[in-house]
Amino acid sequence: MTLKLQMLGTGSAFAKMYYNNNALLDSGEAKLLIDCGITAPLALHQMGLPITELDAVLITHIHADHVGGLEEMGFRMNLIHGRKPVLYLAEALIEPLWENTLKGGMQQKGMIERMEDVFEIRPLVPGRTADLVPGIRAELIPTKHIPGKDSYSLYINERLFYSADMTFNPELLNELVQERGCKAMLHEVQLLGEGAVHTTLDELLSLPPELQRMIHLMHYSDEIETFQGRTGEMKILEQQRVYDVEKELEV
Ligand SMILES: O=c1ccn([C@@H]2O[C@@H]3COP(=O)(O)O[C@H]3[C@H]2O)c(=O)[nH]1
Ligand SMILES: [Zn+2]
Ligand SMILES: [Zn+2]
């Protein structure tokens, strides 16, 4: 079973040269979308991938570059295709995603009163590996991003770490490699400024070279071109390129 990765976008929240940092994982048997930001429907359209081809969506946290495309996804799937998209998310995100994000645009008296009326909700328990779609299982790992807002990274198929949005956590990265057999890391990076809510390039460059070699950078700002050749042993994920995870991303 070959796991393929295609980033719909590799941009940070306010990037204008890249779509939102949302990922398509294809196991050959099923397709999982990780996060569905504002630009995700447009990116999928440009990739020529119908939303009906997605077997499930997993949400890591509630920022618009990670959930801003769910209203369109929900309405199109239900109103045009007569299907509820499968939505995986931590139990702690279910209520705020509906009450604070989706309800405003999607609630319709007598027709759509709850998120369950437009999505097939599949709650995830952090720390427990769940079978998401055929060929893809994942464990939610609570990570620090915005104080007071829940946010989760992913450990996929006991070999691939997906940071989502998080501040620097070298202990976690070391533990994943040394104790859990991690073979590749897709990691967000903030290129400029202090890392208040993200992980900075300088922080990642402080990691040992052998760990850096496992890291592929994503969720970056428009300045990324000026950082070519300045990312140590780390590579920069290319937007919409299809990667064979084992052959091209694992060390
Ligand atoms: O305390 C805060 C809260 C938010 N922000 C910005 O808003 C963005 C929201 O999406 P993001 O998580 O990809 O990136 C965040 C940052 O760019 C910030 O800089 N500091
Ligand atoms: Zn983000
Ligand atoms: Zn965020």
PDB file of N, CA, C and O and ligand atoms in Angstrom, residues 61-63 65-66 145-146 151 165 198 219, ligand 3:
ATOM      1  N   HIS A  61      -7.647  22.132  13.924  1.00  0.00           N
ATOM      2  CA  HIS A  61      -8.044  23.216  14.822  1.00  0.00           C
ATOM      3  C   HIS A  61      -8.867  24.241  14.057  1.00  0.00           C
ATOM      4  O   HIS A  61      -9.000  24.154  12.832  1.00  0.00           O
ATOM      5  N   ILE A  62      -9.450  25.177  14.809  1.00  0.00           N
ATOM      6  CA  ILE A  62     -10.457  26.041  14.201  1.00  0.00           C
ATOM      7  C   ILE A  62      -9.864  27.411  13.877  1.00  0.00           C
ATOM      8  O   ILE A  62     -10.112  28.401  14.572  1.00  0.00           O
ATOM      9  N   HIS A  63      -9.067  27.486  12.890  1.00  0.00           N
ATOM     10  CA  HIS A  63      -8.636  28.750  12.285  1.00  0.00           C
ATOM     11  C   HIS A  63      -9.108  28.710  10.835  1.00  0.00           C
ATOM     12  O   HIS A  63      -9.175  27.639  10.226  1.00  0.00           O
ATOM     13  N   ASP A  65      -7.895  29.268   7.988  1.00  0.00           N
ATOM     14  CA  ASP A  65      -7.076  28.590   6.967  1.00  0.00           C
ATOM     15  C   ASP A  65      -7.111  27.078   7.128  1.00  0.00           C
ATOM     16  O   ASP A  65      -6.511  26.343   6.346  1.00  0.00           O
ATOM     17  N   HIS A  66      -7.868  26.589   8.103  1.00  0.00           N
ATOM     18  CA  HIS A  66      -8.011  25.145   8.347  1.00  0.00           C
ATOM     19  C   HIS A  66      -9.471  24.694   8.307  1.00  0.00           C
ATOM     20  O   HIS A  66      -9.724  23.509   8.120  1.00  0.00           O
ATOM     21  N   HIS A 145      -0.570  25.904  20.462  1.00  0.00           N
ATOM     22  CA  HIS A 145      -0.664  26.826  19.322  1.00  0.00           C
ATOM     23  C   HIS A 145      -1.145  28.178  19.841  1.00  0.00           C
ATOM     24  O   HIS A 145      -0.365  29.090  20.050  1.00  0.00           O
ATOM     25  N   ILE A 146      -2.449  28.298  20.091  1.00  0.00           N
ATOM     26  CA  ILE A 146      -3.019  29.537  20.653  1.00  0.00           C
ATOM     27  C   ILE A 146      -3.481  29.222  22.076  1.00  0.00           C
ATOM     28  O   ILE A 146      -4.274  28.281  22.266  1.00  0.00           O
ATOM     29  N   SER A 151      -5.762  22.531  19.789  1.00  0.00           N
ATOM     30  CA  SER A 151      -5.133  22.312  18.486  1.00  0.00           C
ATOM     31  C   SER A 151      -4.377  20.988  18.536  1.00  0.00           C
ATOM     32  O   SER A 151      -3.864  20.609  19.595  1.00  0.00           O
ATOM     33  N   ASP A 165      -0.654  23.360  13.117  1.00  0.00           N
ATOM     34  CA  ASP A 165      -0.052  24.614  13.616  1.00  0.00           C
ATOM     35  C   ASP A 165       0.402  24.408  15.061  1.00  0.00           C
ATOM     36  O   ASP A 165      -0.394  24.001  15.904  1.00  0.00           O
ATOM     37  N   HIS A 198       3.653  29.941  16.447  1.00  0.00           N
ATOM     38  CA  HIS A 198       4.167  28.993  15.447  1.00  0.00           C
ATOM     39  C   HIS A 198       5.592  28.585  15.804  1.00  0.00           C
ATOM     40  O   HIS A 198       6.175  29.084  16.779  1.00  0.00           O
ATOM     41  N   HIS A 219       3.343  25.319   5.492  1.00  0.00           N
ATOM     42  CA  HIS A 219       2.670  26.417   6.202  1.00  0.00           C
ATOM     43  C   HIS A 219       3.607  27.621   6.315  1.00  0.00           C
ATOM     44  O   HIS A 219       3.795  28.202   7.370  1.00  0.00           O
TER      45      HIS A 219
HETATM   46 ZN    ZN B   3      -3.745  28.116  13.397  1.00  0.00          ZN
END
